Coordinates of C-alpha atoms in Angstrom, one line a residue:
M1 CA 3.4 -10.5 -2.0
Y2 CA 3.3 -13.9 -0.3
A3 CA 6.4 -16.0 0.2
N4 CA 6.7 -19.1 -1.9
G5 CA 6.0 -21.3 1.2
M6 CA 2.8 -19.4 2.0
S7 CA 1.6 -19.9 -1.6
M8 CA 2.3 -23.6 -1.3
I9 CA 0.2 -23.8 1.9
I10 CA -2.6 -21.9 0.3
S11 CA -2.5 -24.2 -2.6
R12 CA -2.7 -27.3 -0.4
V13 CA -5.5 -26.0 1.9
L14 CA -7.7 -24.9 -1.0
N15 CA -6.7 -27.9 -3.1
V16 CA -5.9 -25.8 -6.2
P17 CA -2.8 -25.9 -8.4
L18 CA 0.1 -23.7 -7.3
G19 CA -0.1 -21.8 -10.6
T20 CA -3.6 -20.7 -9.8
V21 CA -2.5 -19.3 -6.4
F22 CA 0.3 -17.3 -8.2
T23 CA -2.3 -16.0 -10.7
W24 CA -4.6 -14.9 -7.8
I25 CA -1.7 -13.1 -6.1
K26 CA -0.6 -11.4 -9.3
R27 CA -4.1 -10.3 -10.2
Y28 CA -5.5 -9.3 -6.8
G29 CA -2.3 -8.3 -5.0
K30 CA -1.6 -5.6 -7.6
R31 CA -5.0 -3.9 -6.9
K32 CA -4.2 -3.7 -3.2
Y33 CA -0.7 -2.4 -4.0
E34 CA -2.2 0.3 -6.2
K35 CA -4.7 1.3 -3.5
L36 CA -1.9 1.5 -1.0
V37 CA 0.1 3.8 -3.3
D38 CA -3.0 6.0 -3.8
L39 CA -3.5 6.2 0.0
W40 CA 0.2 7.0 0.6
S41 CA 0.2 9.8 -2.0
K42 CA -2.9 11.3 -0.4
A43 CA -1.3 11.1 3.1
R44 CA 1.9 12.7 1.7
D45 CA -0.1 15.6 0.2
V46 CA -1.9 16.2 3.5
V47 CA 1.3 16.1 5.5
G48 CA 2.9 18.5 3.0
E49 CA -0.1 20.9 3.4
M50 CA 0.2 20.7 7.2
W51 CA 3.9 21.6 7.1
T52 CA 3.3 24.5 4.8
Y53 CA 0.5 25.8 7.0
L54 CA 2.7 25.4 10.2
K55 CA 5.7 27.1 8.5
R56 CA 3.6 30.1 7.4
N57 CA 2.0 30.5 10.8
K58 CA 5.3 30.2 12.5
E59 CA 6.8 32.9 10.3
A60 CA 3.8 35.2 10.9
F61 CA 3.9 34.6 14.7
Y62 CA 7.7 35.3 15.1
K63 CA 7.8 38.5 13.0

C-alpha cells in the first residue's frame, strides 16, 4: 500500500480528490496482492518439491 503522503502527491499530480486515490489503491492494490500471494504459494510448492526430491536422492545415494 502507498503511504499517506504518496497518496496526497498522486492526488495533486492527477488533480483528483484524495478519496478517489484511496479507492483506486483499495480496488487495484488488492488484485496485485492476491496475485503476489498466488505466485508465492506456487514458489513455495516448487521449493517443497525440490527439497523432497533432493532428500530422497540423498537417502538413496548414501545407502
